[in-house]
PDB file of C-alpha atoms and ligand atoms in Angstrom:
ATOM      1  CA  UNK R   1      98.262 142.662  85.778  1.00 59.00           C
ATOM      2  CA  UNK R   2      98.123 142.515  89.556  1.00 63.00           C
ATOM      3  CA  UNK R   3      94.489 141.372  89.339  1.00 65.00           C
ATOM      4  CA  UNK R   4      95.347 138.487  87.036  1.00 62.00           C
ATOM      5  CA  UNK R   5      98.203 137.518  89.330  1.00 61.00           C
ATOM      6  CA  UNK R   6      95.900 137.505  92.363  1.00 61.00           C
ATOM      7  CA  UNK R   7      93.256 135.416  90.641  1.00 59.00           C
ATOM      8  CA  UNK R   8      95.919 132.928  89.608  1.00 60.00           C
ATOM      9  CA  UNK R   9      97.268 132.769  93.136  1.00 63.00           C
ATOM     10  CA  UNK R  10      93.821 132.333  94.548  1.00 60.00           C
ATOM     11  CA  UNK R  11      92.902 129.552  92.178  1.00 57.00           C
ATOM     12  CA  UNK R  12      96.193 127.810  92.926  1.00 58.00           C
ATOM     13  CA  UNK R  13      95.696 128.142  96.669  1.00 56.00           C
ATOM     14  CA  UNK R  14      92.042 126.986  96.672  1.00 54.00           C
ATOM     15  CA  UNK R  15      92.282 124.323  93.949  1.00 51.00           C
ATOM     16  CA  UNK R  16      92.962 121.401  96.284  1.00 45.00           C
ATOM     17  CA  UNK R  17      89.991 122.447  98.482  1.00 43.00           C
ATOM     18  CA  UNK R  18      87.577 122.611  95.563  1.00 41.00           C
ATOM     19  CA  UNK R  19      88.844 119.346  94.071  1.00 43.00           C
ATOM     20  CA  UNK R  20      88.698 117.611  97.482  1.00 39.00           C
ATOM     21  CA  UNK R  21      85.105 118.683  97.989  1.00 38.00           C
ATOM     22  CA  UNK R  22      83.783 116.207  95.428  1.00 51.00           C
ATOM     23  CA  UNK R  23      84.529 113.341  97.720  1.00 57.00           C
ATOM     24  CA  UNK R  24      85.301 113.490 101.411  1.00 76.00           C
ATOM     25  CA  UNK R  25      85.107 109.748 101.841  1.00 85.00           C
ATOM     26  CA  UNK R  26      88.529 108.285 102.445  1.00 86.00           C
ATOM     27  CA  UNK R  27      89.522 106.082  99.456  1.00 91.00           C
ATOM     28  CA  UNK R  28      90.754 102.525  99.936  1.00 91.00           C
ATOM     29  CA  UNK R  29      94.171 102.174  98.350  1.00 93.00           C
ATOM     30  CA  UNK R  30      94.560  99.821  95.425  1.00 96.00           C
ATOM     31  CA  UNK R  31      97.983  98.944  93.965  1.00 96.00           C
ATOM     32  CA  UNK R  32      97.627  97.986  90.288  1.00 96.00           C
ATOM     33  CA  UNK R  33      99.779  95.120  88.944  1.00 96.00           C
ATOM     34  CA  UNK R  34     100.137  95.178  85.150  1.00 95.00           C
ATOM     35  CA  UNK R  35     102.284  92.053  85.192  1.00 94.00           C
ATOM     36  CA  UNK R  36      99.378  90.024  86.539  1.00 96.00           C
ATOM     37  CA  UNK R  37      97.916  89.107  83.181  1.00 96.00           C
ATOM     38  CA  UNK R  38      95.300  86.730  84.671  1.00 97.00           C
ATOM     39  CA  UNK R  39      93.920  89.661  86.736  1.00 98.00           C
ATOM     40  CA  UNK R  40      93.762  91.946  83.674  1.00 97.00           C
ATOM     41  CA  UNK R  41      91.959  89.234  81.740  1.00 97.00           C
ATOM     42  CA  UNK R  42      89.432  88.726  84.430  1.00 97.00           C
ATOM     43  CA  UNK R  43      88.965  92.522  84.657  1.00 98.00           C
ATOM     44  CA  UNK R  44      88.347  92.714  80.929  1.00 97.00           C
ATOM     45  CA  UNK R  45      85.787  89.954  81.144  1.00 96.00           C
ATOM     46  CA  UNK R  46      83.931  91.715  83.999  1.00 97.00           C
ATOM     47  CA  UNK R  47      84.004  94.971  82.043  1.00 97.00           C
ATOM     48  CA  UNK R  48      82.607  93.423  78.949  1.00 96.00           C
ATOM     49  CA  UNK R  49      79.876  91.567  80.835  1.00 95.00           C
ATOM     50  CA  UNK R  50      78.738  94.264  83.238  1.00 96.00           C
ATOM     51  CA  UNK R  51      79.899  97.712  82.106  1.00 96.00           C
ATOM     52  CA  UNK R  52      80.305  97.765  78.301  1.00 94.00           C
ATOM     53  CA  UNK R  53      76.537  97.932  77.743  1.00 91.00           C
ATOM     54  CA  UNK R  54      76.623 101.521  79.004  1.00 93.00           C
ATOM     55  CA  UNK R  55      80.326 102.562  79.059  1.00 94.00           C
ATOM     56  CA  UNK R  56      82.581 102.522  75.998  1.00 94.00           C
ATOM     57  CA  UNK R  57      86.399 102.280  75.851  1.00 95.00           C
ATOM     58  CA  UNK R  58      86.605 104.415  72.747  1.00 94.00           C
ATOM     59  CA  UNK R  59      90.388 104.992  72.809  1.00 94.00           C
ATOM     60  CA  UNK R  60      91.169 101.327  73.066  1.00 95.00           C
ATOM     61  CA  UNK R  61      91.200  98.713  70.295  1.00 96.00           C
ATOM     62  CA  UNK R  62      90.249  95.077  70.709  1.00 96.00           C
ATOM     63  CA  UNK R  63      93.429  93.965  68.972  1.00 96.00           C
ATOM     64  CA  UNK R  64      95.762  95.940  71.208  1.00 96.00           C
ATOM     65  CA  UNK R  65      93.889  94.759  74.277  1.00 96.00           C
ATOM     66  CA  UNK R  66      94.188  91.143  73.137  1.00 96.00           C
ATOM     67  CA  UNK R  67      97.883  91.508  72.426  1.00 95.00           C
ATOM     68  CA  UNK R  68      98.741  93.281  75.639  1.00 96.00           C
ATOM     69  CA  UNK R  69      96.722  90.887  77.800  1.00 96.00           C
ATOM     70  CA  UNK R  70      98.024  87.763  76.022  1.00 95.00           C
ATOM     71  CA  UNK R  71      94.677  86.671  74.636  1.00 96.00           C
ATOM     72  CA  UNK R  72      94.682  84.902  71.164  1.00 95.00           C
ATOM     73  CA  UNK R  73      92.648  86.883  68.719  1.00 94.00           C
ATOM     74  CA  UNK R  74      90.139  84.081  67.893  1.00 93.00           C
ATOM     75  CA  UNK R  75      89.414  83.548  71.645  1.00 94.00           C
ATOM     76  CA  UNK R  76      89.033  87.342  72.082  1.00 95.00           C
ATOM     77  CA  UNK R  77      86.448  87.487  69.271  1.00 93.00           C
ATOM     78  CA  UNK R  78      84.574  84.408  70.458  1.00 91.00           C
ATOM     79  CA  UNK R  79      84.431  85.002  74.196  1.00 90.00           C
ATOM     80  CA  UNK R  80      84.910  88.747  74.764  1.00 90.00           C
ATOM     81  CA  UNK R  81      83.544  90.565  71.806  1.00 90.00           C
ATOM     82  CA  UNK R  82      80.366  88.490  71.114  1.00 79.00           C
ATOM     83  CA  UNK R  83      79.136  90.785  68.332  1.00 84.00           C
ATOM     84  CA  UNK R  84      79.938  88.954  65.007  1.00 87.00           C
ATOM     85  CA  UNK R  85      79.967  92.260  63.059  1.00 90.00           C
ATOM     86  CA  UNK R  86      82.768  93.659  65.090  1.00 92.00           C
ATOM     87  CA  UNK R  87      86.265  93.162  63.802  1.00 93.00           C
ATOM     88  CA  UNK R  88      89.380  92.814  65.907  1.00 94.00           C
ATOM     89  CA  UNK R  89      90.959  96.094  64.786  1.00 94.00           C
ATOM     90  CA  UNK R  90      88.012  98.235  65.847  1.00 94.00           C
ATOM     91  CA  UNK R  91      87.802 100.631  68.768  1.00 95.00           C
ATOM     92  CA  UNK R  92      85.851  99.341  71.802  1.00 95.00           C
ATOM     93  CA  UNK R  93      82.787 101.495  71.292  1.00 92.00           C
ATOM     94  CA  UNK R  94      79.327 100.426  72.212  1.00 86.00           C
ATOM     95  CA  UNK R  95      75.896 101.121  70.687  1.00 80.00           C
ATOM     96  CA  UNK R  96      74.621 103.364  73.475  1.00 80.00           C
ATOM     97  CA  UNK R  97      73.443 106.758  72.209  1.00 79.00           C
ATOM     98  CA  UNK R  98      74.493 109.630  74.512  1.00 75.00           C
ATOM     99  CA  UNK R  99      71.148 111.465  74.080  1.00 79.00           C
ATOM    100  CA  UNK R 100      69.001 108.433  74.917  1.00 80.00           C
ATOM    101  CA  UNK R 101      71.123 107.524  77.971  1.00 80.00           C
ATOM    102  CA  UNK R 102      70.964 111.103  79.247  1.00 79.00           C
ATOM    103  CA  UNK R 103      67.225 110.743  79.395  1.00 79.00           C
ATOM    104  CA  UNK R 104      67.380 107.361  81.109  1.00 82.00           C
ATOM    105  CA  UNK R 105      70.008 108.128  83.742  1.00 81.00           C
ATOM    106  CA  UNK R 106      70.023 111.933  83.991  1.00 83.00           C
ATOM    107  CA  UNK R 107      73.701 111.898  82.844  1.00 86.00           C
ATOM    108  CA  UNK R 108      75.259 109.873  80.049  1.00 88.00           C
ATOM    109  CA  UNK R 109      77.609 107.132  81.146  1.00 91.00           C
ATOM    110  CA  UNK R 110      81.070 108.552  80.432  1.00 92.00           C
ATOM    111  CA  UNK R 111      83.735 106.733  78.441  1.00 93.00           C
ATOM    112  CA  UNK R 112      85.984 104.898  80.923  1.00 95.00           C
ATOM    113  CA  UNK R 113      89.220 104.465  78.890  1.00 94.00           C
ATOM    114  CA  UNK R 114      90.968 107.279  80.750  1.00 94.00           C
ATOM    115  CA  UNK R 115      88.968 107.285  83.974  1.00 93.00           C
ATOM    116  CA  UNK R 116      91.746 106.170  86.305  1.00 93.00           C
ATOM    117  CA  UNK R 117      93.981 108.951  84.799  1.00 90.00           C
ATOM    118  CA  UNK R 118      91.430 111.665  85.247  1.00 88.00           C
ATOM    119  CA  UNK R 119      89.595 111.160  88.504  1.00 84.00           C
ATOM    120  CA  UNK R 120      91.169 110.153  91.746  1.00 82.00           C
ATOM    121  CA  UNK R 121      93.212 107.365  90.181  1.00 92.00           C
ATOM    122  CA  UNK R 122      92.611 103.651  90.633  1.00 96.00           C
ATOM    123  CA  UNK R 123      91.818 104.171  94.340  1.00 96.00           C
ATOM    124  CA  UNK R 124      88.754 106.177  93.410  1.00 96.00           C
ATOM    125  CA  UNK R 125      87.331 103.560  91.071  1.00 97.00           C
ATOM    126  CA  UNK R 126      88.168 100.731  93.472  1.00 97.00           C
ATOM    127  CA  UNK R 127      86.362 102.460  96.329  1.00 95.00           C
ATOM    128  CA  UNK R 128      83.461 103.644  94.140  1.00 96.00           C
ATOM    129  CA  UNK R 129      82.573 100.105  92.958  1.00 97.00           C
ATOM    130  CA  UNK R 130      82.488  98.849  96.565  1.00 96.00           C
ATOM    131  CA  UNK R 131      80.458 101.613  98.214  1.00 95.00           C
ATOM    132  CA  UNK R 132      76.972 101.457  96.708  1.00 96.00           C
ATOM    133  CA  UNK R 133      74.261 101.373  99.342  1.00 95.00           C
ATOM    134  CA  UNK R 134      70.495 101.171  99.443  1.00 94.00           C
ATOM    135  CA  UNK R 135      68.810 104.562  99.227  1.00 93.00           C
ATOM    136  CA  UNK R 136      65.115 104.399  98.310  1.00 92.00           C
ATOM    137  CA  UNK R 137      64.976 108.105  97.545  1.00 93.00           C
ATOM    138  CA  UNK R 138      67.226 107.609  94.436  1.00 93.00           C
ATOM    139  CA  UNK R 139      65.811 106.567  91.016  1.00 91.00           C
ATOM    140  CA  UNK R 140      67.683 103.239  90.999  1.00 93.00           C
ATOM    141  CA  UNK R 141      67.251 102.660  94.732  1.00 94.00           C
ATOM    142  CA  UNK R 142      71.013 103.042  95.433  1.00 96.00           C
ATOM    143  CA  UNK R 143      73.434 105.818  96.308  1.00 95.00           C
ATOM    144  CA  UNK R 144      77.195 105.861  96.578  1.00 95.00           C
ATOM    145  CA  UNK R 145      79.662 106.991  99.221  1.00 92.00           C
ATOM    146  CA  UNK R 146      82.300 108.453  96.858  1.00 93.00           C
ATOM    147  CA  UNK R 147      79.860 109.758  94.131  1.00 94.00           C
ATOM    148  CA  UNK R 148      76.891 111.171  95.958  1.00 92.00           C
ATOM    149  CA  UNK R 149      73.600 110.937  94.027  1.00 93.00           C
ATOM    150  CA  UNK R 150      75.192 109.033  91.156  1.00 92.00           C
ATOM    151  CA  UNK R 151      73.013 108.271  88.218  1.00 92.00           C
ATOM    152  CA  UNK R 152      74.273 104.686  87.811  1.00 94.00           C
ATOM    153  CA  UNK R 153      72.499 101.567  89.130  1.00 95.00           C
ATOM    154  CA  UNK R 154      74.558  99.191  91.191  1.00 97.00           C
ATOM    155  CA  UNK R 155      75.085  96.707  88.405  1.00 97.00           C
ATOM    156  CA  UNK R 156      77.060  94.239  90.528  1.00 97.00           C
ATOM    157  CA  UNK R 157      74.606  94.042  93.378  1.00 97.00           C
ATOM    158  CA  UNK R 158      73.811  90.386  92.812  1.00 96.00           C
ATOM    159  CA  UNK R 159      77.551  89.659  93.233  1.00 97.00           C
ATOM    160  CA  UNK R 160      78.229  91.924  96.139  1.00 97.00           C
ATOM    161  CA  UNK R 161      74.894  91.787  97.970  1.00 96.00           C
ATOM    162  CA  UNK R 162      72.889  94.465  99.651  1.00 95.00           C
ATOM    163  CA  UNK R 163      74.700  97.192 101.580  1.00 94.00           C
ATOM    164  CA  UNK R 164      72.975  99.592 103.920  1.00 91.00           C
ATOM    165  CA  UNK R 165      74.200 102.582 105.777  1.00 88.00           C
ATOM    166  CA  UNK R 166      73.827 101.727 109.414  1.00 82.00           C
ATOM    167  CA  UNK R 167      75.591 100.512 112.467  1.00 85.00           C
ATOM    168  CA  UNK R 168      77.906  97.642 112.950  1.00 82.00           C
ATOM    169  CA  UNK R 169      79.851  95.796 115.585  1.00 86.00           C
ATOM    170  CA  UNK R 170      83.478  96.774 115.752  1.00 89.00           C
ATOM    171  CA  UNK R 171      86.191  95.980 118.314  1.00 90.00           C
ATOM    172  CA  UNK R 172      86.107  98.131 121.421  1.00 91.00           C
ATOM    173  CA  UNK R 173      89.151 100.216 122.110  1.00 90.00           C
ATOM    174  CA  UNK R 174      91.106  99.849 125.320  1.00 90.00           C
ATOM    175  CA  UNK R 175      92.513 102.808 127.220  1.00 89.00           C
ATOM    176  CA  UNK R 176      95.883 102.432 125.512  1.00 90.00           C
ATOM    177  CA  UNK R 177      94.200 102.648 122.114  1.00 86.00           C
ATOM    178  CA  UNK R 178      94.495  98.975 121.224  1.00 88.00           C
ATOM    179  CA  UNK R 179      91.573  96.833 120.203  1.00 89.00           C
ATOM    180  CA  UNK R 180      90.164  94.810 123.077  1.00 90.00           C
ATOM    181  CA  UNK R 181      90.385  91.037 122.815  1.00 89.00           C
ATOM    182  CA  UNK R 182      89.084  88.320 125.071  1.00 90.00           C
ATOM    183  CA  UNK R 183      92.215  86.740 126.580  1.00 89.00           C
ATOM    184  CA  UNK R 184      90.641  83.278 126.631  1.00 90.00           C
ATOM    185  CA  UNK R 185      88.858  82.964 123.288  1.00 90.00           C
ATOM    186  CA  UNK R 186      91.067  85.487 121.412  1.00 89.00           C
ATOM    187  CA  UNK R 187      87.917  87.029 119.981  1.00 90.00           C
ATOM    188  CA  UNK R 188      87.471  90.774 119.780  1.00 91.00           C
ATOM    189  CA  UNK R 189      85.179  92.414 122.319  1.00 92.00           C
ATOM    190  CA  UNK R 190      82.934  94.473 120.191  1.00 91.00           C
ATOM    191  CA  UNK R 191      80.530  97.431 120.518  1.00 90.00           C
ATOM    192  CA  UNK R 192      78.005  98.949 118.160  1.00 89.00           C
ATOM    193  CA  UNK R 193      79.091 102.077 116.282  1.00 88.00           C
ATOM    194  CA  UNK R 194      77.312 104.103 113.606  1.00 86.00           C
ATOM    195  CA  UNK R 195      78.018 106.628 110.832  1.00 80.00           C
ATOM    196  CA  UNK R 196      80.849 109.027 111.504  1.00 80.00           C
ATOM    197  CA  UNK R 197      82.074 107.054 114.472  1.00 85.00           C
ATOM    198  CA  UNK R 198      82.666 104.114 112.134  1.00 85.00           C
ATOM    199  CA  UNK R 199      84.543 106.364 109.700  1.00 80.00           C
ATOM    200  CA  UNK R 200      86.669 107.763 112.491  1.00 82.00           C
ATOM    201  CA  UNK R 201      87.773 104.273 113.388  1.00 84.00           C
ATOM    202  CA  UNK R 202      88.553 103.485 109.736  1.00 79.00           C
ATOM    203  CA  UNK R 203      85.559 101.242 109.090  1.00 81.00           C
ATOM    204  CA  UNK R 204      83.232 101.747 106.156  1.00 77.00           C
ATOM    205  CA  UNK R 205      79.905 103.001 107.479  1.00 86.00           C
ATOM    206  CA  UNK R 206      78.106 100.345 105.444  1.00 90.00           C
ATOM    207  CA  UNK R 207      76.853  97.014 106.555  1.00 86.00           C
ATOM    208  CA  UNK R 208      76.434  94.070 104.191  1.00 90.00           C
ATOM    209  CA  UNK R 209      73.345  91.932 104.551  1.00 90.00           C
ATOM    210  CA  UNK R 210      74.808  88.601 105.170  1.00 88.00           C
ATOM    211  CA  UNK R 211      74.211  86.027 102.407  1.00 90.00           C
ATOM    212  CA  UNK R 212      72.581  88.574 100.115  1.00 94.00           C
ATOM    213  CA  UNK R 213      75.368  88.395  97.514  1.00 95.00           C
ATOM    214  CA  UNK R 214      76.725  85.551  95.437  1.00 97.00           C
ATOM    215  CA  UNK R 215      80.281  86.372  96.402  1.00 97.00           C
ATOM    216  CA  UNK R 216      81.988  86.690  99.750  1.00 95.00           C
ATOM    217  CA  UNK R 217      83.353  90.147 100.542  1.00 94.00           C
ATOM    218  CA  UNK R 218      86.891  88.998  99.699  1.00 96.00           C
ATOM    219  CA  UNK R 219      85.797  87.508  96.398  1.00 97.00           C
ATOM    220  CA  UNK R 220      83.968  90.686  95.468  1.00 97.00           C
ATOM    221  CA  UNK R 221      86.979  92.808  96.385  1.00 97.00           C
ATOM    222  CA  UNK R 222      89.049  90.623  94.096  1.00 98.00           C
ATOM    223  CA  UNK R 223      86.531  91.141  91.168  1.00 98.00           C
ATOM    224  CA  UNK R 224      86.743  94.897  91.689  1.00 98.00           C
ATOM    225  CA  UNK R 225      90.499  94.782  92.033  1.00 98.00           C
ATOM    226  CA  UNK R 226      90.754  92.998  88.656  1.00 98.00           C
ATOM    227  CA  UNK R 227      88.266  95.426  87.027  1.00 98.00           C
ATOM    228  CA  UNK R 228      90.193  98.461  88.364  1.00 98.00           C
ATOM    229  CA  UNK R 229      93.521  96.879  87.317  1.00 98.00           C
ATOM    230  CA  UNK R 230      92.138  96.478  83.770  1.00 98.00           C
ATOM    231  CA  UNK R 231      90.885 100.060  83.601  1.00 97.00           C
ATOM    232  CA  UNK R 232      94.212 101.292  84.991  1.00 97.00           C
ATOM    233  CA  UNK R 233      95.798  99.490  82.048  1.00 97.00           C
ATOM    234  CA  UNK R 234      93.493 101.117  79.457  1.00 96.00           C
ATOM    235  CA  UNK R 235      94.317 104.527  80.918  1.00 94.00           C
ATOM    236  CA  UNK R 236      97.930 104.149  79.581  1.00 93.00           C
ATOM    237  CA  UNK R 237      98.448 100.935  77.588  1.00 92.00           C
ATOM    238  CA  UNK R 238     102.099 101.842  76.816  1.00 92.00           C
ATOM    239  CA  UNK R 239     102.983 102.141  80.459  1.00 90.00           C
ATOM    240  CA  UNK R 240     104.529  98.671  80.586  1.00 87.00           C
ATOM    241  CA  UNK R 241     106.490  99.088  77.371  1.00 89.00           C
ATOM    242  CA  UNK R 242     107.849 102.349  78.633  1.00 91.00           C
ATOM    243  CA  UNK R 243     108.944 100.823  81.927  1.00 89.00           C
ATOM    244  CA  UNK R 244     110.607  97.933  80.137  1.00 90.00           C
ATOM    245  CA  UNK R 245     112.447 100.218  77.747  1.00 94.00           C
ATOM    246  CA  UNK R 246     113.381 102.419  80.739  1.00 93.00           C
ATOM    247  CA  UNK R 247     115.104  99.486  82.284  1.00 94.00           C
ATOM    248  CA  UNK R 248     117.143  98.804  79.089  1.00 95.00           C
ATOM    249  CA  UNK R 249     118.127 102.521  78.936  1.00 95.00           C
ATOM    250  CA  UNK R 250     119.352 102.478  82.527  1.00 95.00           C
ATOM    251  CA  UNK R 251     121.294  99.213  81.853  1.00 96.00           C
ATOM    252  CA  UNK R 252     122.782 100.708  78.731  1.00 95.00           C
ATOM    253  CA  UNK R 253     123.876 103.845  80.596  1.00 96.00           C
ATOM    254  CA  UNK R 254     125.393 101.797  83.378  1.00 95.00           C
ATOM    255  CA  UNK R 255     127.261  99.654  80.837  1.00 95.00           C
ATOM    256  CA  UNK R 256     128.418 102.688  78.853  1.00 94.00           C
ATOM    257  CA  UNK R 257     129.606 104.418  82.034  1.00 95.00           C
ATOM    258  CA  UNK R 258     132.282 101.694  82.508  1.00 95.00           C
ATOM    259  CA  UNK R 259     133.756 102.291  79.071  1.00 94.00           C
ATOM    260  CA  UNK R 260     133.531 106.125  79.327  1.00 95.00           C
ATOM    261  CA  UNK R 261     135.327 105.747  82.654  1.00 94.00           C
ATOM    262  CA  UNK R 262     138.075 103.570  81.159  1.00 94.00           C
ATOM    263  CA  UNK R 263     138.518 105.912  78.274  1.00 94.00           C
ATOM    264  CA  UNK R 264     138.702 108.852  80.637  1.00 93.00           C
ATOM    265  CA  UNK R 265     141.486 107.174  82.544  1.00 93.00           C
ATOM    266  CA  UNK R 266     143.461 106.658  79.332  1.00 92.00           C
ATOM    267  CA  UNK R 267     143.161 110.364  78.564  1.00 92.00           C
ATOM    268  CA  UNK R 268     144.185 111.281  82.075  1.00 91.00           C
ATOM    269  CA  UNK R 269     147.417 109.283  81.752  1.00 89.00           C
ATOM    270  CA  UNK R 270     148.288 111.392  78.731  1.00 85.00           C
ATOM    271  CA  UNK R 271     148.398 114.687  80.566  1.00 78.00           C
ATOM    272  CA  UNK R 272     150.318 113.766  83.672  1.00 68.00           C
TER     273      UNK R 272
HETATM  274  C1  LIG W   1      72.967 100.719  83.021  1.00 56.09           C
HETATM  275  C2  LIG W   1      74.046 101.495  82.526  1.00 56.09           C
HETATM  276  C3  LIG W   1      75.364 101.415  83.276  1.00 56.09           C
HETATM  277  C4  LIG W   1      76.101 100.323  83.514  1.00 56.09           C
HETATM  278  C5  LIG W   1      75.825  98.849  83.077  1.00 56.09           C
HETATM  279  C6  LIG W   1      77.330 100.738  84.180  1.00 56.09           C
HETATM  280  N1  LIG W   1      77.218 102.096  84.398  1.00 56.09           N
HETATM  281 FE1  LIG W   1      78.709 103.254  85.200  1.00 56.09          FE
HETATM  282  N2  LIG W   1      77.584 104.899  84.946  1.00 56.09           N
HETATM  283  C7  LIG W   1      76.331 104.914  84.334  1.00 56.09           C
HETATM  284  C8  LIG W   1      75.853 106.312  84.308  1.00 56.09           C
HETATM  285  C9  LIG W   1      74.531 106.745  83.746  1.00 56.09           C
HETATM  286  C10 LIG W   1      76.873 107.080  84.917  1.00 56.09           C
HETATM  287  C11 LIG W   1      76.839 108.622  85.078  1.00 56.09           C
HETATM  288  C12 LIG W   1      76.345 108.904  86.435  1.00 56.09           C
HETATM  289  C13 LIG W   1      76.302 110.338  86.821  1.00 56.09           C
HETATM  290  O1  LIG W   1      77.137 111.111  86.280  1.00 56.09           O
HETATM  291  O2  LIG W   1      75.514 110.633  87.718  1.00 56.09           O
HETATM  292  C14 LIG W   1      77.903 106.195  85.350  1.00 56.09           C
HETATM  293  C15 LIG W   1      79.051 106.602  85.983  1.00 56.09           C
HETATM  294  C16 LIG W   1      80.141 105.718  86.227  1.00 56.09           C
HETATM  295  C17 LIG W   1      81.389 106.166  86.774  1.00 56.09           C
HETATM  296  C18 LIG W   1      81.714 107.535  87.290  1.00 56.09           C
HETATM  297  C19 LIG W   1      82.124 108.415  86.159  1.00 56.09           C
HETATM  298  C20 LIG W   1      82.565 109.812  86.643  1.00 56.09           C
HETATM  299  O3  LIG W   1      81.864 110.733  86.230  1.00 56.09           O
HETATM  300  O4  LIG W   1      83.539 109.856  87.322  1.00 56.09           O
HETATM  301  C21 LIG W   1      82.217 105.148  86.820  1.00 56.09           C
HETATM  302  C22 LIG W   1      83.643 105.019  87.308  1.00 56.09           C
HETATM  303  C23 LIG W   1      81.472 103.970  86.353  1.00 56.09           C
HETATM  304  N3  LIG W   1      80.190 104.409  85.988  1.00 56.09           N
HETATM  305  C24 LIG W   1      81.921 102.700  86.267  1.00 56.09           C
HETATM  306  C25 LIG W   1      81.184 101.561  85.849  1.00 56.09           C
HETATM  307  C26 LIG W   1      81.688 100.237  85.887  1.00 56.09           C
HETATM  308  C27 LIG W   1      83.067  99.804  86.261  1.00 56.09           C
HETATM  309  C28 LIG W   1      80.667  99.424  85.431  1.00 56.09           C
HETATM  310  C29 LIG W   1      80.707  97.938  85.296  1.00 56.09           C
HETATM  311  C30 LIG W   1      80.887  97.221  86.483  1.00 56.09           C
HETATM  312  C31 LIG W   1      79.553 100.348  85.094  1.00 56.09           C
HETATM  313  N4  LIG W   1      79.880 101.632  85.371  1.00 56.09           N
HETATM  314  C32 LIG W   1      78.281  99.908  84.582  1.00 56.09           C
HETATM  315  C33 LIG W   1      75.679 103.885  83.775  1.00 56.09           C
HETATM  316  C34 LIG W   1      76.084 102.570  83.869  1.00 56.09           C
END
């Protein structure tokens, strides 16, 4: 009995350490916004164009997605689904066979419906999709800061551009800890920092080759924000309904309270 207890205690104590070990890279925060339908629609489009070939959303139906995102069914079939054999009520599965893909990539691409619920939340996905870098020793020539030795190619490289681990120019710190600025030009006075020093100062240790991507860094971040927002939605499609109903329940209780209170007063009068 004591032994079981000790093992349980130990696993509880060390669980955070073990879980944390999978990624030591600090995640960039990402606040999902399920009311932003345009963002969710763009995220769905990016997913279908760039991810669905390998990753399914097997717990999500096209129909439900179209309804929740405010996309008319015919437009959904025409522009998002592509495959004429697929009907709107079907689950969003793809044709990739797990065995074949295991051979190609070393690991099969997991289903992503619940990913933001299972692993590190939306922050993890948002950071993961922005931290691929060139690593010639890997089969696809890229590695990733939050998922070391990942078996997935950087499928959005032509949008983001080429990132390398290396050094970059960041603002020099003054003695008081503030970032140094030229008083005349109001430009930062910079110095070159590399690797851990960059991380310590809160900068990603990756440098983007200028002009190597189709999108600017801000545009690319937006694409990944939308994609993450969409996959946050698929993780729990009823979240918004629940929140809306929750508001009604609170309103009802507040409303009911007034009458309960008035009735209580009437009763009180009786026994004085
Ligand atoms: C060419 C196939 C392919 C495409 C396209 C692809 N992936 Fe992957 N992805 C993989 C494979 C294979 C893995 C498993 C890697 C591993 O476990 O080493 C993976 C892993 C992942 C993981 C990590 C899963 C985990 O275990 O936590 C995420 C998240 C992910 N992919 C997201 C995406 C997104 C988002 C897109 C679209 C922008 C995308 N992938 C496109 C093949 C692909």
